[in-house]
């Protein structure tokens, strides 16, 4: 498993505890200026350089997170989105991931499972509904380019074996007993789950026109076109109960099966704050927006201290020697996590700075020195 790109350490410096205001701050030329000077904490002052108080160091670690992208590549993904400019749902999805994944792949271990399998060829039931028992790509840091390459070489085709895909992805997590941290599945689909060969096409809810897809008299493969209504919900619920929640995105084509996606999203324990509970995406732009929202939420900018500081109000957090504001409004900067007194949560542009930090970057929390606050 690759190590995190961001090296984070804590500097324990208790000698500054007697100060009742921040130490002198440096401008862009490196000249120290007083913290009380008007205007020095403007929009461009995050982060601002500060002198070091010295002291010993201990480890500060980013909370680990992994996400498996469970992506529908059924034949209907060749159909268009609702964009004015013609673009297939598949191309829109790949383009959205091309924008979003590189922004988070150093903060989240990303994996991929395509359904049906891109290695499924031909037209038999087993072929159009095949899901491999292994992931396409196991979660690792820095996986964005590998995932995007796999998507480019996997054009749409086949049915929608959602249950089998979810079972494989959830099973991977449950077998990886040595893993820690947050674990997620992100399901993106454009139709109703199907590929259940023992279904009764005379009574089932069909995932397409009944007279053609679910008519045994004219279609011997009719059973696989029956809607798989309950199994995906059960699999997602069991995974969430075991600590693997699921985000559900519904592309154009899922409207007739919104009730099923709604149940899946609720069972996955990561519903939207408003109705519907799943993420409806009709256009290429909406795909980018929703994927970015989900992945940046997963890539939470949280870092854990090995032990609480002597005084939580005397902690100055610095990235590569530059101080980051403490912002109790949670608009920008950092603050203590509400659910863990030993964790720091970063917000806004400060979170973006950490997500974009290079492999040589260093995050430090200096104990004993008060952090600068936003103007």
Steps between C-alpha positions, in 0.01 A plus 500: 500500500640837405563754773323832520647776290472752781749460782337644810673557832423682823750731663463508878615847600382599842740790549272745319201443725547825683426714196158662489505573126656341189873545437611743227389396152702524180392663176578359155851647510573324828503819708326455833200723558279538803179294517309814585584682177189589304449301182768234538238224532330560165365245254849413380637452852408131535738359594725762662860430598586485869824435690549160662475457876717189491436184701467127453274328244245219498288347223175651368315276252230559242194284562522220244219462244436265208228502233412241236332647191228254393430615144218389270625439145179345367403556137264786586799708612550569129183713508523876537481718808269803516773738384430730206828383347466129415708281731447143610443419866818293496715779358348750743575271793859435390556872440365582847728248666790637296438837668430378852717196574844665462391755761444238771715198417772602746241530779282197419595146402297452180393169347281397206243233413322509164174316438451304290860394464682658204629150424147375436450444127220350296126500559418215741347568840822413680697735279277809512459465878851395595669660802853392581562372854789747540520878476628657182732714713554461874496821709834680522621857526590661168266273300324770293702452181467120518123520548454750217705283267282197582183700430627618163552140390160374621220619268139436611325171434285239673242493776485655848615239756502746789458244780796290391719810467408631844558156650849486351594851616361455852661158524841646420477729801370230730783264402763770553498460877827686546359830374417797718343841443189593301376268221245591231333386179392753236238351266427676169227345284260600224230236528311254715699205639436178310682180395308264730453192277249326731249788480147447365457736202123450502460668838817704559553871456689533171806725458394586146207461259316188621381393155857464377729449800281300739300292251608135508321434174738727311801523733652194663716726719194679640566407869822700517306817411289481816568766761717385789313703762609369840842335477703817434331667797577204727865481390550874550332489842716208616814678378406825677428312822848346471656845465498547120244770406396563139434814297252449213502708179217464248563602139225559241311173457443437869187715526262201474693328778540797733332309784768229483786751492336686788495182709860425404618848600323485836633150568850623413489752787639782285182663363479856374373759746197568275266286291577279316742316725712386205700741281307567174734609220355599165791682337878491472530805726283339767718189490807711576321685780364191672814288462704789640261542793513132587873448458601815687268399783672163514841669485423679823780726607529348844827435678536319831737591783652220705405694814308821573700824541548647849288798390280466187492879466878512466557298183640643179461274193758551224533355151860517376579761764201723418226551756136419417218694663288343768143573391219405739242590231632209290515710186874471454799398709480235771321423825474216746273217388165497674497122547864437596700734726828366358413578134544814292254570217596727208251699291475693174823606329707359784359154434586552133857589592540172685343294222737659248809469722799328341679195632759713681247719678501517878208577728581600859295597803709718731383477859522809718454764228155644420387470141425809290129553448319630191456878481 
